[in-house]
Amino acid sequence: MIWQITILALYTLSLSIIFIFSIGQAYLIFSYLRSKRKTDVVPVMPPIIPFVTVQLPLFNELYVVERLIKSVCTLNYPKDKLEIQVLDDSTDLSLIETENIINKMKVLGFDIVHIKREKNTGFKAGALQFGLNIAKGEFIAIFDADFLPEKDFLKKLIPYFNQPNIGMVQSRWGHINNDYSLLTKIQAFGLDGHFTVEQTGRNKANLFMNFNGTAGIWRKQCITEAGGWQHDTLTEDLDLSYRAQLKGWEFTYVENVVTPAELPVESNALRSQQHRWTKGAIETSKKMIKEIWRADVGLKKKIFGTLHLMNSYVFIFVFITSILSVPVLVIKSYNEISPTYFNLMTFFLLGFIIITVFYIVASISKKENIKTFAKLYPMFLSVSMALSFHNSMAVLEGLFGFKSDFIRTPKFNITDLKQNFEENIYVKRILPKAFFLEFALFIYFAFGLISAFYFKDFALFPFHLMLFSGFGILTFYSFKHSLKKV
């Protein structure tokens, strides 16, 4: 009886914590919908056009560097007010390719400089700070190698710095290859939720929000006063965002300005990106939460800032809930626990409803039809829950201080369904370390599905079906992408 109570107590605790975070998402939905009742006033370009430095942090970007630089050089902005810094920490042949492209752009009259550090200290954060120290611009626009800014990007966003306390303006990410595979469709679906409901909801409710690492513009003074780019976490963008806002700077999110980018098409690339984002968020939470609660920013802002920075902990509780759901099914079948407990557990379905509404609102804002949502949402949930194991490991690494390098997400220049990445030199054709554990979990949740028929109890069947599907998808892509032919 003790082991049964222990399992149910831990199961209830995990569901309760997930529910608390879902309540936070409910408030963001409310804030987002309320903001849509108002018509945003689009500011106009100031009469004196400010000088802008565009920073392009690179590390071994052979396949996309030409696309990136040419895209930036088409920005509709006066050449005498534009500096382009190519912050190149590359260690491969892309250095030569980049140098050649830059020389061509210089001939066309662009103020573009190839900055190569002697030592790659601090990875991306170190490169950005190195460039910042010599940047000419009053404003700093940043684009990662997989982004393709629209020609009017600067002219649309610079006007939002119409108040001296505006420190950063962020655009929404778009996707140039979201239809490439199920993996890219799922990623786009999840990111669209963040870049519509969440970012807009935070910004309009005057809560802490974050620069997303790229496709945004900073006021140089804001970065400097906040302490500059620091590399003691893997999410230097999130870290700087909180330091800047705690200094009194305000951020603006512009949902209707979209900056297209390439989504990771390979499973190991997706995993490394998820690991960096998750672990970095935990590292930043350890660094900044005390500072949030010491600051004079109001209780609501403190609570939602804490939920924001600690959001990655949810992965652990999703994983615990998933693992314990099978023994909970067994415990329920033996009728040793009052049915009242299991009836009360249905209350936590409200959390699932909130998350569903969150993504419905995001889909409506993107003008997607209900059929698309009905196809993608279950798959998104399935893979997200399956990734909870991988991401839980990242949470624990961040929590217990295991340091790791900044591992870049390899870019492929994949924009067409007919393209593949068979010859890409950056692809690691190896099974991920978690492959066999994830395959074991695939079997485990198959057992959960079978148990529903054995015990004639189908209450958890949809949950186990999603977990079975999610781990099956991860296992399939991990195996497929480890082969030579992709």
Coordinates of N, CA, C and O in Angstrom, one line a residue, residues 162-316:
N162 N 11.0 54.7 -30.6 CA 10.5 56.1 -30.6 C 10.5 56.7 -29.2 O 10.0 57.8 -29.0
Q163 N 10.9 55.8 -28.2 CA 11.0 56.3 -26.9 C 12.4 56.0 -26.4 O 13.0 54.9 -26.7
P164 N 13.1 56.9 -25.6 CA 14.5 56.6 -25.2 C 14.7 55.4 -24.3 O 15.8 55.0 -24.2
N165 N 13.6 54.9 -23.7 CA 13.8 53.7 -22.8 C 13.5 52.4 -23.5 O 13.5 51.4 -22.9
I166 N 13.2 52.4 -24.8 CA 13.1 51.2 -25.6 C 14.5 50.6 -25.9 O 15.2 51.3 -26.6
G167 N 14.8 49.5 -25.4 CA 16.1 48.9 -25.5 C 16.2 47.8 -26.6 O 17.3 47.6 -27.1
M168 N 15.1 47.2 -26.9 CA 15.2 46.1 -27.9 C 13.8 45.9 -28.6 O 12.8 46.1 -27.9
V169 N 13.8 45.6 -29.9 CA 12.6 45.3 -30.6 C 12.8 44.0 -31.3 O 13.8 43.8 -32.0
Q170 N 11.9 43.1 -31.1 CA 12.0 41.7 -31.7 C 10.9 41.5 -32.7 O 9.8 41.9 -32.5
S171 N 11.3 40.9 -33.8 CA 10.4 40.5 -34.9 C 9.9 39.0 -34.7 O 10.5 38.3 -33.9
R172 N 8.9 38.6 -35.4 CA 8.4 37.2 -35.3 C 9.2 36.4 -36.3 O 9.6 36.8 -37.4
W173 N 9.5 35.1 -35.9 CA 10.2 34.2 -36.8 C 9.2 33.6 -37.7 O 8.1 33.2 -37.4
G174 N 9.6 33.5 -39.0 CA 8.9 32.8 -40.0 C 9.7 31.5 -40.4 O 10.7 31.2 -39.8
H175 N 9.2 30.7 -41.3 CA 9.8 29.5 -41.7 C 9.8 29.3 -43.2 O 8.8 29.5 -43.8
I176 N 11.0 29.0 -43.7 CA 11.1 28.8 -45.2 C 11.0 27.3 -45.6 O 10.9 27.0 -46.8
N177 N 11.0 26.4 -44.6 CA 11.0 25.0 -44.9 C 10.1 24.2 -44.0 O 10.3 23.0 -43.7
N178 N 9.0 24.8 -43.5 CA 8.2 24.1 -42.5 C 7.4 22.9 -43.1 O 7.0 22.0 -42.4
D179 N 7.3 22.8 -44.5 CA 6.6 21.7 -45.1 C 7.6 20.6 -45.5 O 7.2 19.6 -46.2
Y180 N 8.8 20.7 -45.1 CA 9.8 19.7 -45.5 C 9.6 18.3 -45.0 O 9.7 17.3 -45.7
S181 N 9.2 18.2 -43.7 CA 9.0 16.9 -43.1 C 8.1 17.0 -41.9 O 7.7 18.2 -41.5
L182 N 7.7 15.9 -41.3 CA 6.9 16.0 -40.1 C 7.7 16.7 -39.0 O 7.1 17.5 -38.2
L183 N 9.0 16.5 -38.9 CA 9.8 17.2 -37.9 C 9.7 18.7 -38.0 O 9.5 19.4 -37.0
T184 N 9.8 19.2 -39.2 CA 9.8 20.7 -39.4 C 8.4 21.2 -39.2 O 8.2 22.3 -38.7
K185 N 7.4 20.5 -39.6 CA 6.0 20.9 -39.4 C 5.7 21.1 -37.9 O 5.1 22.0 -37.4
I186 N 6.2 20.1 -37.1 CA 6.0 20.1 -35.7 C 6.7 21.3 -35.0 O 6.2 22.0 -34.2
Q187 N 8.0 21.5 -35.5 CA 8.8 22.6 -34.9 C 8.1 24.0 -35.2 O 8.0 24.8 -34.4
A188 N 7.6 24.1 -36.5 CA 7.0 25.4 -36.9 C 5.7 25.6 -36.0 O 5.4 26.7 -35.6
F189 N 5.0 24.5 -35.8 CA 3.7 24.6 -35.0 C 4.0 25.1 -33.6 O 3.3 26.0 -33.1
G190 N 5.0 24.6 -33.0 CA 5.4 25.0 -31.6 C 5.9 26.4 -31.6 O 5.5 27.2 -30.7
L191 N 6.8 26.7 -32.5 CA 7.4 28.1 -32.5 C 6.3 29.2 -32.8 O 6.4 30.3 -32.2
D192 N 5.3 28.8 -33.6 CA 4.3 29.8 -33.9 C 3.5 30.1 -32.7 O 3.0 31.3 -32.5
G193 N 3.3 29.2 -31.8 CA 2.6 29.4 -30.5 C 3.4 30.4 -29.7 O 2.9 31.4 -29.1
H194 N 4.7 30.2 -29.6 CA 5.6 31.1 -28.9 C 5.6 32.5 -29.5 O 5.5 33.5 -28.7
F195 N 5.7 32.6 -30.8 CA 5.8 33.9 -31.4 C 4.5 34.6 -31.7 O 4.5 35.7 -32.3
T196 N 3.4 34.0 -31.3 CA 2.2 34.8 -31.4 C 1.6 35.0 -30.0 O 1.8 36.1 -29.5
V197 N 1.0 34.0 -29.4 CA 0.4 34.2 -28.1 C 1.3 34.5 -27.0 O 1.1 35.5 -26.3
E198 N 2.4 33.8 -26.9 CA 3.3 34.0 -25.8 C 4.0 35.3 -25.8 O 4.0 36.2 -24.9
Q199 N 4.8 35.6 -26.9 CA 5.6 36.8 -26.9 C 4.7 38.1 -26.9 O 4.9 39.1 -26.2
T200 N 3.6 38.1 -27.7 CA 2.7 39.2 -27.7 C 2.0 39.3 -26.4 O 1.9 40.5 -25.8
G201 N 1.6 38.2 -25.8 CA 0.9 38.3 -24.5 C 1.8 38.8 -23.4 O 1.3 39.7 -22.6
R202 N 3.0 38.4 -23.4 CA 4.0 39.0 -22.4 C 4.2 40.5 -22.6 O 4.1 41.3 -21.6
N203 N 4.4 40.9 -23.8 CA 4.7 42.3 -24.1 C 3.5 43.2 -23.8 O 3.7 44.2 -23.2
K204 N 2.3 42.8 -24.2 CA 1.2 43.6 -24.0 C 0.8 43.7 -22.6 O 0.1 44.7 -22.1
A205 N 1.1 42.7 -21.8 CA 0.8 42.7 -20.3 C 1.9 43.3 -19.5 O 1.9 43.3 -18.3
N206 N 2.9 43.9 -20.2 CA 4.0 44.5 -19.5 C 4.8 43.5 -18.6 O 5.2 43.9 -17.5
L207 N 4.9 42.3 -19.1 CA 5.7 41.3 -18.4 C 7.1 41.2 -19.0 O 7.4 41.8 -20.0
F208 N 8.0 40.5 -18.3 CA 9.3 40.3 -18.9 C 9.1 39.4 -20.1 O 8.4 38.5 -20.2
M209 N 9.8 39.8 -21.2 CA 9.9 39.0 -22.4 C 11.4 38.9 -22.8 O 12.2 39.5 -22.1
N210 N 11.6 38.1 -23.8 CA 13.0 37.9 -24.1 C 13.3 38.2 -25.6 O 12.5 38.0 -26.5
F211 N 14.5 38.6 -25.8 CA 15.1 38.6 -27.2 C 15.3 37.2 -27.6 O 15.8 36.4 -26.7
N212 N 15.0 36.8 -28.8 CA 15.1 35.4 -29.2 C 16.4 35.0 -29.9 O 16.5 34.0 -30.6
G213 N 17.4 35.8 -29.7 CA 18.8 35.5 -30.1 C 19.1 36.0 -31.5 O 20.2 36.0 -32.0
T214 N 18.1 36.4 -32.3 CA 18.2 36.7 -33.7 C 16.9 37.4 -34.2 O 15.9 37.4 -33.5
A215 N 17.0 38.1 -35.3 CA 15.9 38.7 -35.9 C 15.3 39.9 -35.1 O 14.1 40.1 -35.0
G216 N 16.2 40.5 -34.4 CA 15.8 41.7 -33.6 C 16.8 42.8 -33.6 O 17.9 42.6 -34.1
I217 N 16.5 43.9 -33.0 CA 17.4 45.0 -33.0 C 17.6 45.5 -31.5 O 16.6 45.7 -30.8
W218 N 18.8 45.8 -31.1 CA 19.1 46.3 -29.8 C 19.6 47.8 -29.9 O 20.2 48.2 -30.9
R219 N 19.3 48.6 -28.9 CA 19.9 49.9 -28.7 C 21.3 49.6 -28.1 O 21.3 48.9 -27.0
K220 N 22.3 50.0 -28.7 CA 23.7 49.7 -28.2 C 23.8 50.1 -26.7 O 24.4 49.4 -25.9
Q221 N 23.3 51.3 -26.4 CA 23.4 51.7 -25.0 C 22.8 50.8 -24.0 O 23.3 50.6 -22.9
C222 N 21.7 50.1 -24.4 CA 21.0 49.2 -23.6 C 21.9 48.0 -23.3 O 22.0 47.6 -22.1
I223 N 22.5 47.4 -24.3 CA 23.4 46.3 -24.1 C 24.5 46.7 -23.1 O 24.9 45.9 -22.2
T224 N 25.1 47.8 -23.4 CA 26.3 48.2 -22.6 C 25.9 48.5 -21.1 O 26.6 48.0 -20.2
E225 N 24.8 49.2 -20.9 CA 24.3 49.4 -19.5 C 23.9 48.2 -18.8 O 24.0 48.1 -17.5
A226 N 23.4 47.2 -19.5 CA 23.0 45.9 -18.9 C 24.2 45.0 -18.6 O 24.0 43.9 -18.0
G227 N 25.4 45.4 -18.9 CA 26.6 44.6 -18.6 C 27.2 43.8 -19.8 O 28.1 43.0 -19.7
G228 N 26.6 44.1 -21.0 CA 27.1 43.4 -22.2 C 26.8 42.0 -22.3 O 26.1 41.4 -21.5
W229 N 27.2 41.4 -23.4 CA 27.0 39.9 -23.7 C 27.9 39.1 -22.7 O 29.1 39.3 -22.7
Q230 N 27.3 38.2 -22.0 CA 28.0 37.3 -21.1 C 27.8 35.9 -21.5 O 26.8 35.5 -22.1
H231 N 28.8 35.0 -21.3 CA 28.8 33.6 -21.8 C 28.8 32.6 -20.6 O 29.2 31.5 -20.8
D232 N 28.3 33.0 -19.5 CA 28.2 32.0 -18.4 C 26.9 31.2 -18.4 O 26.7 30.3 -17.6
T233 N 26.1 31.4 -19.4 CA 24.9 30.5 -19.7 C 24.9 30.2 -21.2 O 25.6 30.8 -22.0
L234 N 24.2 29.1 -21.6 CA 24.1 28.8 -23.0 C 23.0 29.6 -23.7 O 22.9 29.5 -24.9
T235 N 22.2 30.4 -23.0 CA 21.2 31.2 -23.6 C 21.6 32.7 -23.3 O 20.9 33.3 -22.4
E236 N 22.6 33.2 -23.9 CA 23.1 34.6 -23.7 C 22.0 35.6 -24.0 O 21.9 36.7 -23.4
D237 N 21.1 35.3 -24.9 CA 20.0 36.2 -25.3 C 19.0 36.3 -24.1 O 18.6 37.4 -23.8
L238 N 18.6 35.2 -23.5 CA 17.7 35.3 -22.4 C 18.3 36.0 -21.2 O 17.7 36.8 -20.5
D239 N 19.6 35.7 -20.9 CA 20.3 36.3 -19.8 C 20.3 37.8 -20.0 O 20.0 38.6 -19.1
L240 N 20.8 38.3 -21.2 CA 20.9 39.7 -21.4 C 19.5 40.4 -21.3 O 19.4 41.5 -20.8
S241 N 18.5 39.7 -21.8 CA 17.1 40.2 -21.8 C 16.7 40.6 -20.4 O 16.2 41.7 -20.2
Y242 N 16.9 39.7 -19.5 CA 16.5 40.0 -18.1 C 17.4 41.0 -17.4 O 16.9 41.9 -16.7
R243 N 18.7 41.0 -17.7 CA 19.5 42.0 -17.1 C 19.1 43.4 -17.6 O 19.1 44.4 -16.8
A244 N 18.8 43.5 -18.9 CA 18.4 44.8 -19.4 C 17.1 45.3 -18.9 O 17.0 46.5 -18.5
Q245 N 16.1 44.4 -18.8 CA 14.8 44.8 -18.3 C 14.9 45.2 -16.8 O 14.1 46.1 -16.3
L246 N 15.7 44.5 -16.0 CA 15.9 44.8 -14.6 C 16.6 46.2 -14.4 O 16.5 46.7 -13.3
K247 N 17.3 46.6 -15.5 CA 17.9 48.0 -15.4 C 16.9 49.1 -15.8 O 17.2 50.2 -15.8
G248 N 15.6 48.7 -16.2 CA 14.6 49.6 -16.5 C 14.3 49.8 -18.0 O 13.4 50.6 -18.4
W249 N 15.1 49.1 -18.8 CA 14.8 49.1 -20.3 C 13.5 48.4 -20.6 O 13.2 47.4 -20.0
E250 N 12.8 48.9 -21.6 CA 11.6 48.2 -22.1 C 11.8 47.6 -23.5 O 12.6 48.1 -24.3
F251 N 11.1 46.5 -23.7 CA 11.2 45.8 -25.0 C 9.9 45.9 -25.7 O 8.8 46.1 -25.1
T252 N 10.0 45.8 -27.0 CA 8.8 45.8 -27.9 C 8.8 44.6 -28.8 O 9.8 44.3 -29.4
Y253 N 7.7 43.9 -28.9 CA 7.5 42.8 -29.8 C 6.6 43.2 -30.9 O 5.5 43.7 -30.7
V254 N 7.0 43.0 -32.1 CA 6.3 43.3 -33.3 C 5.9 42.1 -34.1 O 6.6 41.5 -34.9
E255 N 4.6 41.6 -33.8 CA 4.2 40.3 -34.4 C 4.0 40.4 -35.9 O 4.2 39.4 -36.6
N256 N 3.7 41.5 -36.4 CA 3.4 41.6 -37.9 C 4.6 41.8 -38.8 O 4.5 41.9 -40.0
V257 N 5.8 41.8 -38.2 CA 7.0 41.8 -39.0 C 7.6 40.5 -38.8 O 8.1 40.1 -37.8
V258 N 7.7 39.7 -39.9 CA 8.1 38.3 -39.9 C 9.5 38.2 -40.6 O 9.7 38.8 -41.7
T259 N 10.4 37.5 -39.9 CA 11.7 37.3 -40.5 C 11.9 35.8 -40.7 O 11.9 35.0 -39.8
P260 N 11.9 35.3 -42.0 CA 11.9 33.9 -42.3 C 13.3 33.3 -41.9 O 14.3 33.9 -41.9
A261 N 13.2 32.0 -41.6 CA 14.4 31.2 -41.2 C 14.2 29.8 -41.5 O 13.1 29.3 -41.8
E262 N 15.3 29.1 -41.5 CA 15.3 27.6 -41.9 C 15.3 26.8 -40.6 O 16.1 27.0 -39.6
L263 N 14.3 25.9 -40.5 CA 14.2 25.0 -39.4 C 15.2 23.8 -39.5 O 15.4 23.4 -40.6
P264 N 15.7 23.3 -38.4 CA 16.5 22.1 -38.5 C 15.7 20.9 -39.1 O 14.6 20.6 -38.7
V265 N 16.3 20.3 -40.1 CA 15.7 19.2 -40.8 C 16.2 17.8 -40.3 O 15.6 16.8 -40.7
E266 N 17.2 17.8 -39.5 CA 17.8 16.5 -39.0 C 17.6 16.4 -37.5 O 17.7 17.3 -36.8
S267 N 17.4 15.1 -37.1 CA 17.0 14.9 -35.7 C 18.1 15.3 -34.7 O 17.8 15.8 -33.6
N268 N 19.3 15.0 -35.0 CA 20.4 15.4 -34.1 C 20.5 16.9 -33.9 O 20.9 17.4 -32.9
A269 N 20.3 17.6 -35.1 CA 20.4 19.1 -35.0 C 19.2 19.6 -34.1 O 19.4 20.5 -33.3
L270 N 18.0 19.0 -34.3 CA 16.9 19.4 -33.4 C 17.2 19.1 -31.9 O 17.0 20.0 -31.1
R271 N 17.8 18.0 -31.7 CA 18.1 17.6 -30.3 C 19.1 18.6 -29.7 O 19.0 19.0 -28.5
S272 N 20.2 18.9 -30.4 CA 21.2 19.8 -29.9 C 20.6 21.2 -29.6 O 20.9 21.9 -28.6
Q273 N 19.7 21.7 -30.5 CA 19.0 23.0 -30.3 C 18.2 22.9 -29.0 O 18.2 23.8 -28.2
Q274 N 17.4 21.9 -28.9 CA 16.5 21.7 -27.7 C 17.3 21.7 -26.4 O 17.0 22.3 -25.4
H275 N 18.4 20.9 -26.5 CA 19.3 20.8 -25.3 C 19.9 22.2 -24.9 O 19.9 22.5 -23.7
R276 N 20.3 22.9 -25.9 CA 20.9 24.2 -25.6 C 19.9 25.2 -25.0 O 20.1 25.9 -24.0
W277 N 18.7 25.2 -25.6 CA 17.7 26.1 -25.2 C 17.2 25.8 -23.7 O 17.0 26.6 -22.9
T278 N 17.0 24.5 -23.5 CA 16.5 24.0 -22.2 C 17.6 24.2 -21.1 O 17.3 24.8 -20.0
K279 N 18.8 23.7 -21.3 CA 19.8 23.8 -20.3 C 20.1 25.3 -20.1 O 20.3 25.7 -18.9
G280 N 20.2 26.1 -21.1 CA 20.5 27.5 -21.0 C 19.5 28.3 -20.1 O 19.8 29.2 -19.3
A281 N 18.2 27.9 -20.3 CA 17.1 28.5 -19.5 C 17.3 28.2 -18.1 O 17.0 29.1 -17.2
I282 N 17.7 27.0 -17.7 CA 17.9 26.6 -16.3 C 19.1 27.4 -15.8 O 19.0 27.9 -14.6
E283 N 20.1 27.5 -16.5 CA 21.3 28.3 -16.1 C 20.9 29.7 -15.8 O 21.4 30.3 -14.8
T284 N 20.1 30.3 -16.7 CA 19.7 31.7 -16.6 C 18.8 31.9 -15.4 O 18.9 32.9 -14.6
S285 N 17.9 30.9 -15.1 CA 17.0 31.0 -14.0 C 17.8 31.0 -12.7 O 17.5 31.7 -11.7
K286 N 18.8 30.2 -12.6 CA 19.7 30.1 -11.4 C 20.4 31.5 -11.2 O 20.6 31.9 -10.0
K287 N 20.7 32.1 -12.3 CA 21.5 33.4 -12.2 C 20.5 34.6 -11.9 O 21.0 35.5 -11.2
M288 N 19.3 34.6 -12.4 CA 18.5 35.8 -12.5 C 17.3 35.8 -11.5 O 16.8 36.9 -11.2
I289 N 16.8 34.7 -11.0 CA 15.6 34.7 -10.2 C 15.7 35.5 -9.0 O 14.8 36.3 -8.6
K290 N 16.8 35.4 -8.3 CA 17.0 36.2 -7.1 C 17.0 37.6 -7.4 O 16.5 38.5 -6.7
E291 N 17.6 38.0 -8.5 CA 17.6 39.4 -9.0 C 16.2 39.9 -9.2 O 15.9 41.1 -9.0
I292 N 15.4 39.0 -9.8 CA 14.0 39.4 -10.1 C 13.3 39.8 -8.8 O 12.6 40.8 -8.7
W293 N 13.4 38.9 -7.8 CA 12.7 39.1 -6.6 C 13.3 40.2 -5.7 O 12.6 40.8 -4.8
R294 N 14.5 40.7 -6.0 CA 15.1 41.8 -5.3 C 14.6 43.1 -5.9 O 14.7 44.2 -5.3
A295 N 14.2 43.0 -7.2 CA 13.9 44.2 -8.0 C 12.6 44.8 -7.6 O 11.7 44.1 -7.2
D296 N 12.4 46.1 -7.8 CA 11.1 46.8 -7.6 C 10.3 46.8 -8.9 O 10.3 47.9 -9.6
V297 N 9.8 45.7 -9.2 CA 9.0 45.6 -10.5 C 7.6 45.2 -10.4 O 6.9 45.0 -11.4
G298 N 7.1 45.0 -9.1 CA 5.7 44.5 -8.9 C 5.6 43.0 -8.8 O 6.4 42.3 -9.5
L299 N 4.6 42.6 -8.1 CA 4.5 41.1 -7.8 C 4.2 40.3 -9.0 O 4.7 39.3 -9.3
K300 N 3.2 40.9 -9.9 CA 2.8 40.1 -11.0 C 4.0 39.9 -12.0 O 4.2 38.7 -12.5
K301 N 4.8 40.9 -12.2 CA 6.0 40.7 -13.0 C 7.0 39.7 -12.5 O 7.6 39.0 -13.2
K302 N 7.1 39.7 -11.1 CA 8.0 38.8 -10.5 C 7.5 37.3 -10.7 O 8.3 36.4 -11.0
I303 N 6.2 37.1 -10.5 CA 5.7 35.8 -10.6 C 5.8 35.3 -12.0 O 6.3 34.1 -12.2
F304 N 5.4 36.1 -13.0 CA 5.5 35.6 -14.4 C 6.9 35.5 -14.9 O 7.2 34.7 -15.8
G305 N 7.8 36.4 -14.4 CA 9.2 36.2 -14.7 C 9.8 34.9 -14.2 O 10.5 34.2 -14.9
T306 N 9.4 34.5 -13.0 CA 9.8 33.3 -12.4 C 9.3 32.1 -13.2 O 10.0 31.1 -13.5
L307 N 8.0 32.1 -13.5 CA 7.4 31.1 -14.3 C 8.1 31.0 -15.7 O 8.3 29.8 -16.2
H308 N 8.4 32.1 -16.3 CA 9.1 32.1 -17.6 C 10.4 31.4 -17.5 O 10.7 30.5 -18.3
L309 N 11.2 31.8 -16.5 CA 12.6 31.3 -16.5 C 12.6 29.8 -16.0 O 13.5 29.1 -16.3
M310 N 11.6 29.4 -15.3 CA 11.6 28.1 -14.7 C 10.7 27.1 -15.6 O 10.5 26.0 -15.2
N311 N 10.3 27.6 -16.7 CA 9.4 26.8 -17.5 C 10.0 25.5 -18.0 O 9.3 24.5 -18.1
S312 N 11.3 25.5 -18.2 CA 11.9 24.2 -18.6 C 11.8 23.1 -17.6 O 11.9 21.9 -17.9
Y313 N 11.6 23.4 -16.3 CA 11.5 22.4 -15.3 C 10.2 21.5 -15.6 O 10.1 20.4 -15.1
V314 N 9.3 22.1 -16.3 CA 8.1 21.3 -16.7 C 8.4 20.0 -17.4 O 7.7 19.0 -17.2
F315 N 9.5 20.0 -18.1 CA 9.9 18.7 -18.8 C 10.1 17.6 -17.9 O 9.7 16.4 -18.2
I316 N 10.7 17.8 -16.7 CA 10.9 16.8 -15.7 C 9.5 16.2 -15.3 O 9.3 15.0 -15.2

